[in-house]
């Protein structure tokens, strides 16, 4: 929550704000994330509904999933969220070099996550013969996790764009709201995975 | 000039150090909770207990990320309200869809439950 002292102390951030006192970019991001909640809500519920009514002879997720790989990629994504938070913290202090290092690490962790997902998909298709079109489970699983993977990939592109943009003359703590908005998106991708990891993967094993 | 309540500005230099420590501690906590979740699925307890435990642990992780990493704890309450509206709408839709699909009338014709009913 904001304090009166905080309201006075942030004059050095020249952000365009709405009447709410929240920067336009940040408010836009929050509104987008709120709408994305609905998007992922429908994808997750679609998957769960078809899991509640499995088709006879359909694939058994327990024989398909590799909980070790998924746990590893979950851990990596959580650590990427930490690095993103540190990047935002660094730019708010005006430490651009530290922010660049944290951004690169975040993008690297994100790339590992996407790499794990590509490996997982390849393994499922080639070894387990689970494709997007040969079962309802495959259709909903690939649509949900693939959409999340696309979100992560967009986040990596955004991170790298911000990294290169940070070399532009004049980039300073005045750009904190840009990095902060990007951080919100990245953390959102993380919380969506927190739900997917439990709802799609872990619940299959109980 | 902006009059935005900015988290970094609100805490000062000592606060920045604290914020750094908070982020690291939360990340470690999230990793530990994830570890507990993974172990929990192999514990021979009643299914509903494991299910409830996993849901609670996920919720704890979710709340830690949105309130600390996404700064909702320090930001203007309007951000929380805006996000919670979307979350409630999306979550409510998902919950309603799952409940609706559990109703007998909406079961897919290929469902095992329907096939068993036909055999009888």
mmCIF file with all atom_site columns, N, CA and C in Angstrom, chain A residues 78-122:
data_model
loop_
_atom_site.group_PDB
_atom_site.id
_atom_site.type_symbol
_atom_site.label_atom_id
_atom_site.label_alt_id
_atom_site.label_comp_id
_atom_site.label_asym_id
_atom_site.label_entity_id
_atom_site.label_seq_id
_atom_site.pdbx_PDB_ins_code
_atom_site.Cartn_x
_atom_site.Cartn_y
_atom_site.Cartn_z
_atom_site.occupancy
_atom_site.B_iso_or_equiv
_atom_site.pdbx_formal_charge
_atom_site.auth_seq_id
_atom_site.auth_comp_id
_atom_site.auth_asym_id
_atom_site.auth_atom_id
_atom_site.pdbx_PDB_model_num
ATOM 1   N N  . UNK A 1 78  ? 10.592 -20.350 -11.337 1.00 0.00 ? 78  UNK A N  1
ATOM 2   C CA . UNK A 1 78  ? 10.510 -19.621 -10.064 1.00 0.00 ? 78  UNK A CA 1
ATOM 3   C C  . UNK A 1 78  ? 11.761 -18.768 -9.855  1.00 0.00 ? 78  UNK A C  1
ATOM 4   N N  . UNK A 1 79  ? 12.921 -19.337 -10.187 1.00 0.00 ? 79  UNK A N  1
ATOM 5   C CA . UNK A 1 79  ? 14.174 -18.595 -10.025 1.00 0.00 ? 79  UNK A CA 1
ATOM 6   C C  . UNK A 1 79  ? 14.244 -17.420 -11.017 1.00 0.00 ? 79  UNK A C  1
ATOM 7   N N  . UNK A 1 80  ? 13.642 -17.611 -12.200 1.00 0.00 ? 80  UNK A N  1
ATOM 8   C CA . UNK A 1 80  ? 13.624 -16.508 -13.167 1.00 0.00 ? 80  UNK A CA 1
ATOM 9   C C  . UNK A 1 80  ? 12.786 -15.351 -12.620 1.00 0.00 ? 80  UNK A C  1
ATOM 10  N N  . UNK A 1 81  ? 11.733 -15.690 -11.864 1.00 0.00 ? 81  UNK A N  1
ATOM 11  C CA . UNK A 1 81  ? 10.908 -14.647 -11.251 1.00 0.00 ? 81  UNK A CA 1
ATOM 12  C C  . UNK A 1 81  ? 11.717 -13.862 -10.223 1.00 0.00 ? 81  UNK A C  1
ATOM 13  N N  . UNK A 1 82  ? 12.568 -14.590 -9.479  1.00 0.00 ? 82  UNK A N  1
ATOM 14  C CA . UNK A 1 82  ? 13.437 -13.912 -8.509  1.00 0.00 ? 82  UNK A CA 1
ATOM 15  C C  . UNK A 1 82  ? 14.355 -12.926 -9.234  1.00 0.00 ? 82  UNK A C  1
ATOM 16  N N  . UNK A 1 83  ? 14.972 -13.385 -10.332 1.00 0.00 ? 83  UNK A N  1
ATOM 17  C CA . UNK A 1 83  ? 15.894 -12.518 -11.070 1.00 0.00 ? 83  UNK A CA 1
ATOM 18  C C  . UNK A 1 83  ? 15.172 -11.303 -11.648 1.00 0.00 ? 83  UNK A C  1
ATOM 19  N N  . UNK A 1 84  ? 13.920 -11.520 -12.076 1.00 0.00 ? 84  UNK A N  1
ATOM 20  C CA . UNK A 1 84  ? 13.134 -10.404 -12.611 1.00 0.00 ? 84  UNK A CA 1
ATOM 21  C C  . UNK A 1 84  ? 12.851 -9.376  -11.511 1.00 0.00 ? 84  UNK A C  1
ATOM 22  N N  . UNK A 1 85  ? 12.521 -9.873  -10.324 1.00 0.00 ? 85  UNK A N  1
ATOM 23  C CA . UNK A 1 85  ? 12.265 -8.963  -9.198  1.00 0.00 ? 85  UNK A CA 1
ATOM 24  C C  . UNK A 1 85  ? 13.534 -8.178  -8.858  1.00 0.00 ? 85  UNK A C  1
ATOM 25  N N  . UNK A 1 86  ? 14.681 -8.848  -8.936  1.00 0.00 ? 86  UNK A N  1
ATOM 26  C CA . UNK A 1 86  ? 15.949 -8.163  -8.648  1.00 0.00 ? 86  UNK A CA 1
ATOM 27  C C  . UNK A 1 86  ? 16.267 -7.126  -9.734  1.00 0.00 ? 86  UNK A C  1
ATOM 28  N N  . UNK A 1 87  ? 15.892 -7.433  -10.983 1.00 0.00 ? 87  UNK A N  1
ATOM 29  C CA . UNK A 1 87  ? 16.115 -6.472  -12.073 1.00 0.00 ? 87  UNK A CA 1
ATOM 30  C C  . UNK A 1 87  ? 15.299 -5.198  -11.831 1.00 0.00 ? 87  UNK A C  1
ATOM 31  N N  . UNK A 1 88  ? 14.045 -5.370  -11.427 1.00 0.00 ? 88  UNK A N  1
ATOM 32  C CA . UNK A 1 88  ? 13.188 -4.209  -11.144 1.00 0.00 ? 88  UNK A CA 1
ATOM 33  C C  . UNK A 1 88  ? 13.753 -3.422  -9.967  1.00 0.00 ? 88  UNK A C  1
ATOM 34  N N  . UNK A 1 89  ? 14.193 -4.166  -8.955  1.00 0.00 ? 89  UNK A N  1
ATOM 35  C CA . UNK A 1 89  ? 14.781 -3.523  -7.772  1.00 0.00 ? 89  UNK A CA 1
ATOM 36  C C  . UNK A 1 89  ? 16.026 -2.723  -8.159  1.00 0.00 ? 89  UNK A C  1
ATOM 37  N N  . UNK A 1 90  ? 16.839 -3.277  -9.052  1.00 0.00 ? 90  UNK A N  1
ATOM 38  C CA . UNK A 1 90  ? 18.081 -2.616  -9.471  1.00 0.00 ? 90  UNK A CA 1
ATOM 39  C C  . UNK A 1 90  ? 17.802 -1.322  -10.225 1.00 0.00 ? 90  UNK A C  1
ATOM 40  N N  . UNK A 1 91  ? 16.859 -1.358  -11.165 1.00 0.00 ? 91  UNK A N  1
ATOM 41  C CA . UNK A 1 91  ? 16.598 -0.151  -11.969 1.00 0.00 ? 91  UNK A CA 1
ATOM 42  C C  . UNK A 1 91  ? 15.929 0.926   -11.114 1.00 0.00 ? 91  UNK A C  1
ATOM 43  N N  . UNK A 1 92  ? 15.171 0.503   -10.122 1.00 0.00 ? 92  UNK A N  1
ATOM 44  C CA . UNK A 1 92  ? 14.548 1.499   -9.239  1.00 0.00 ? 92  UNK A CA 1
ATOM 45  C C  . UNK A 1 92  ? 15.604 2.230   -8.408  1.00 0.00 ? 92  UNK A C  1
ATOM 46  N N  . UNK A 1 93  ? 16.756 1.566   -8.218  1.00 0.00 ? 93  UNK A N  1
ATOM 47  C CA . UNK A 1 93  ? 17.868 2.211   -7.506  1.00 0.00 ? 93  UNK A CA 1
ATOM 48  C C  . UNK A 1 93  ? 18.809 2.920   -8.481  1.00 0.00 ? 93  UNK A C  1
ATOM 49  N N  . UNK A 1 94  ? 18.501 2.806   -9.785  1.00 0.00 ? 94  UNK A N  1
ATOM 50  C CA . UNK A 1 94  ? 19.347 3.444   -10.791 1.00 0.00 ? 94  UNK A CA 1
ATOM 51  C C  . UNK A 1 94  ? 20.564 2.630   -11.168 1.00 0.00 ? 94  UNK A C  1
ATOM 52  N N  . UNK A 1 95  ? 20.603 1.366   -10.757 1.00 0.00 ? 95  UNK A N  1
ATOM 53  C CA . UNK A 1 95  ? 21.743 0.503   -11.051 1.00 0.00 ? 95  UNK A CA 1
ATOM 54  C C  . UNK A 1 95  ? 21.493 -0.250  -12.373 1.00 0.00 ? 95  UNK A C  1
ATOM 55  N N  . UNK A 1 96  ? 21.844 0.395   -13.491 1.00 0.00 ? 96  UNK A N  1
ATOM 56  C CA . UNK A 1 96  ? 21.518 -0.160  -14.811 1.00 0.00 ? 96  UNK A CA 1
ATOM 57  C C  . UNK A 1 96  ? 22.338 -1.424  -15.098 1.00 0.00 ? 96  UNK A C  1
ATOM 58  N N  . UNK A 1 97  ? 23.590 -1.430  -14.691 1.00 0.00 ? 97  UNK A N  1
ATOM 59  C CA . UNK A 1 97  ? 24.437 -2.606  -14.957 1.00 0.00 ? 97  UNK A CA 1
ATOM 60  C C  . UNK A 1 97  ? 23.882 -3.854  -14.271 1.00 0.00 ? 97  UNK A C  1
ATOM 61  N N  . UNK A 1 98  ? 23.495 -3.706  -13.017 1.00 0.00 ? 98  UNK A N  1
ATOM 62  C CA . UNK A 1 98  ? 22.921 -4.827  -12.268 1.00 0.00 ? 98  UNK A CA 1
ATOM 63  C C  . UNK A 1 98  ? 21.606 -5.276  -12.913 1.00 0.00 ? 98  UNK A C  1
ATOM 64  N N  . UNK A 1 99  ? 20.818 -4.282  -13.373 1.00 0.00 ? 99  UNK A N  1
ATOM 65  C CA . UNK A 1 99  ? 19.554 -4.622  -14.023 1.00 0.00 ? 99  UNK A CA 1
ATOM 66  C C  . UNK A 1 99  ? 19.795 -5.440  -15.287 1.00 0.00 ? 99  UNK A C  1
ATOM 67  N N  . UNK A 1 100 ? 20.824 -5.044  -16.063 1.00 0.00 ? 100 UNK A N  1
ATOM 68  C CA . UNK A 1 100 ? 21.127 -5.782  -17.303 1.00 0.00 ? 100 UNK A CA 1
ATOM 69  C C  . UNK A 1 100 ? 21.490 -7.237  -16.990 1.00 0.00 ? 100 UNK A C  1
ATOM 70  N N  . UNK A 1 101 ? 22.322 -7.429  -15.970 1.00 0.00 ? 101 UNK A N  1
ATOM 71  C CA . UNK A 1 101 ? 22.735 -8.791  -15.593 1.00 0.00 ? 101 UNK A CA 1
ATOM 72  C C  . UNK A 1 101 ? 21.522 -9.622  -15.177 1.00 0.00 ? 101 UNK A C  1
ATOM 73  N N  . UNK A 1 102 ? 20.646 -9.003  -14.397 1.00 0.00 ? 102 UNK A N  1
ATOM 74  C CA . UNK A 1 102 ? 19.447 -9.732  -13.939 1.00 0.00 ? 102 UNK A CA 1
ATOM 75  C C  . UNK A 1 102 ? 18.507 -10.036 -15.108 1.00 0.00 ? 102 UNK A C  1
ATOM 76  N N  . UNK A 1 103 ? 18.387 -9.080  -16.036 1.00 0.00 ? 103 UNK A N  1
ATOM 77  C CA . UNK A 1 103 ? 17.523 -9.316  -17.207 1.00 0.00 ? 103 UNK A CA 1
ATOM 78  C C  . UNK A 1 103 ? 18.043 -10.481 -18.041 1.00 0.00 ? 103 UNK A C  1
ATOM 79  N N  . UNK A 1 104 ? 19.368 -10.498 -18.255 1.00 0.00 ? 104 UNK A N  1
ATOM 80  C CA . UNK A 1 104 ? 19.957 -11.584 -19.048 1.00 0.00 ? 104 UNK A CA 1
ATOM 81  C C  . UNK A 1 104 ? 19.751 -12.937 -18.374 1.00 0.00 ? 104 UNK A C  1
ATOM 82  N N  . UNK A 1 105 ? 19.936 -12.961 -17.042 1.00 0.00 ? 105 UNK A N  1
ATOM 83  C CA . UNK A 1 105 ? 19.741 -14.219 -16.308 1.00 0.00 ? 105 UNK A CA 1
ATOM 84  C C  . UNK A 1 105 ? 18.284 -14.674 -16.398 1.00 0.00 ? 105 UNK A C  1
ATOM 85  N N  . UNK A 1 106 ? 17.377 -13.702 -16.272 1.00 0.00 ? 106 UNK A N  1
ATOM 86  C CA . UNK A 1 106 ? 15.939 -14.033 -16.379 1.00 0.00 ? 106 UNK A CA 1
ATOM 87  C C  . UNK A 1 106 ? 15.636 -14.640 -17.749 1.00 0.00 ? 106 UNK A C  1
ATOM 88  N N  . UNK A 1 107 ? 16.153 -13.998 -18.803 1.00 0.00 ? 107 UNK A N  1
ATOM 89  C CA . UNK A 1 107 ? 15.917 -14.495 -20.166 1.00 0.00 ? 107 UNK A CA 1
ATOM 90  C C  . UNK A 1 107 ? 16.543 -15.883 -20.346 1.00 0.00 ? 107 UNK A C  1
ATOM 91  N N  . UNK A 1 108 ? 17.728 -16.076 -19.758 1.00 0.00 ? 108 UNK A N  1
ATOM 92  C CA . UNK A 1 108 ? 18.408 -17.373 -19.852 1.00 0.00 ? 108 UNK A CA 1
ATOM 93  C C  . UNK A 1 108 ? 17.569 -18.472 -19.182 1.00 0.00 ? 108 UNK A C  1
ATOM 94  N N  . UNK A 1 109 ? 17.076 -18.176 -17.975 1.00 0.00 ? 109 UNK A N  1
ATOM 95  C CA . UNK A 1 109 ? 16.222 -19.147 -17.272 1.00 0.00 ? 109 UNK A CA 1
ATOM 96  C C  . UNK A 1 109 ? 14.934 -19.410 -18.071 1.00 0.00 ? 109 UNK A C  1
ATOM 97  N N  . UNK A 1 110 ? 14.388 -18.345 -18.648 1.00 0.00 ? 110 UNK A N  1
ATOM 98  C CA . UNK A 1 110 ? 13.181 -18.510 -19.472 1.00 0.00 ? 110 UNK A CA 1
ATOM 99  C C  . UNK A 1 110 ? 13.455 -19.403 -20.670 1.00 0.00 ? 110 UNK A C  1
ATOM 100 N N  . UNK A 1 111 ? 14.641 -19.219 -21.273 1.00 0.00 ? 111 UNK A N  1
ATOM 101 C CA . UNK A 1 111 ? 15.010 -20.043 -22.434 1.00 0.00 ? 111 UNK A CA 1
ATOM 102 C C  . UNK A 1 111 ? 15.167 -21.508 -22.022 1.00 0.00 ? 111 UNK A C  1
ATOM 103 N N  . UNK A 1 112 ? 15.710 -21.737 -20.820 1.00 0.00 ? 112 UNK A N  1
ATOM 104 C CA . UNK A 1 112 ? 15.828 -23.125 -20.329 1.00 0.00 ? 112 UNK A CA 1
ATOM 105 C C  . UNK A 1 112 ? 14.431 -23.737 -20.181 1.00 0.00 ? 112 UNK A C  1
ATOM 106 N N  . UNK A 1 113 ? 13.508 -22.942 -19.631 1.00 0.00 ? 113 UNK A N  1
ATOM 107 C CA . UNK A 1 113 ? 12.134 -23.433 -19.456 1.00 0.00 ? 113 UNK A CA 1
ATOM 108 C C  . UNK A 1 113 ? 11.522 -23.813 -20.807 1.00 0.00 ? 113 UNK A C  1
ATOM 109 N N  . UNK A 1 114 ? 11.656 -22.923 -21.780 1.00 0.00 ? 114 UNK A N  1
ATOM 110 C CA . UNK A 1 114 ? 11.097 -23.199 -23.112 1.00 0.00 ? 114 UNK A CA 1
ATOM 111 C C  . UNK A 1 114 ? 11.795 -24.419 -23.723 1.00 0.00 ? 114 UNK A C  1
ATOM 112 N N  . UNK A 1 115 ? 13.113 -24.517 -23.512 1.00 0.00 ? 115 UNK A N  1
ATOM 113 C CA . UNK A 1 115 ? 13.862 -25.676 -24.013 1.00 0.00 ? 115 UNK A CA 1
ATOM 114 C C  . UNK A 1 115 ? 13.339 -26.974 -23.421 1.00 0.00 ? 115 UNK A C  1
ATOM 115 N N  . UNK A 1 116 ? 13.076 -26.954 -22.110 1.00 0.00 ? 116 UNK A N  1
ATOM 116 C CA . UNK A 1 116 ? 12.509 -28.147 -21.444 1.00 0.00 ? 116 UNK A CA 1
ATOM 117 C C  . UNK A 1 116 ? 11.148 -28.489 -22.040 1.00 0.00 ? 116 UNK A C  1
ATOM 118 N N  . UNK A 1 117 ? 10.359 -27.448 -22.339 1.00 0.00 ? 117 UNK A N  1
ATOM 119 C CA . UNK A 1 117 ? 9.028  -27.699 -22.888 1.00 0.00 ? 117 UNK A CA 1
ATOM 120 C C  . UNK A 1 117 ? 9.115  -28.273 -24.303 1.00 0.00 ? 117 UNK A C  1
ATOM 121 N N  . UNK A 1 118 ? 10.034 -27.745 -25.093 1.00 0.00 ? 118 UNK A N  1
ATOM 122 C CA . UNK A 1 118 ? 10.222 -28.272 -26.453 1.00 0.00 ? 118 UNK A CA 1
ATOM 123 C C  . UNK A 1 118 ? 10.659 -29.741 -26.379 1.00 0.00 ? 118 UNK A C  1
ATOM 124 N N  . UNK A 1 119 ? 11.592 -30.035 -25.467 1.00 0.00 ? 119 UNK A N  1
ATOM 125 C CA . UNK A 1 119 ? 12.052 -31.424 -25.289 1.00 0.00 ? 119 UNK A CA 1
ATOM 126 C C  . UNK A 1 119 ? 10.892 -32.318 -24.849 1.00 0.00 ? 119 UNK A C  1
ATOM 127 N N  . UNK A 1 120 ? 10.097 -31.792 -23.916 1.00 0.00 ? 120 UNK A N  1
ATOM 128 C CA . UNK A 1 120 ? 8.950  -32.552 -23.413 1.00 0.00 ? 120 UNK A CA 1
ATOM 129 C C  . UNK A 1 120 ? 7.966  -32.862 -24.537 1.00 0.00 ? 120 UNK A C  1
ATOM 130 N N  . UNK A 1 121 ? 7.633  -31.848 -25.336 1.00 0.00 ? 121 UNK A N  1
ATOM 131 C CA . UNK A 1 121 ? 6.693  -32.041 -26.446 1.00 0.00 ? 121 UNK A CA 1
ATOM 132 C C  . UNK A 1 121 ? 7.256  -33.054 -27.449 1.00 0.00 ? 121 UNK A C  1
ATOM 133 N N  . UNK A 1 122 ? 8.522  -32.899 -27.757 1.00 0.00 ? 122 UNK A N  1
ATOM 134 C CA . UNK A 1 122 ? 9.165  -33.804 -28.723 1.00 0.00 ? 122 UNK A CA 1
ATOM 135 C C  . UNK A 1 122 ? 9.130  -35.244 -28.203 1.00 0.00 ? 122 UNK A C  1
#
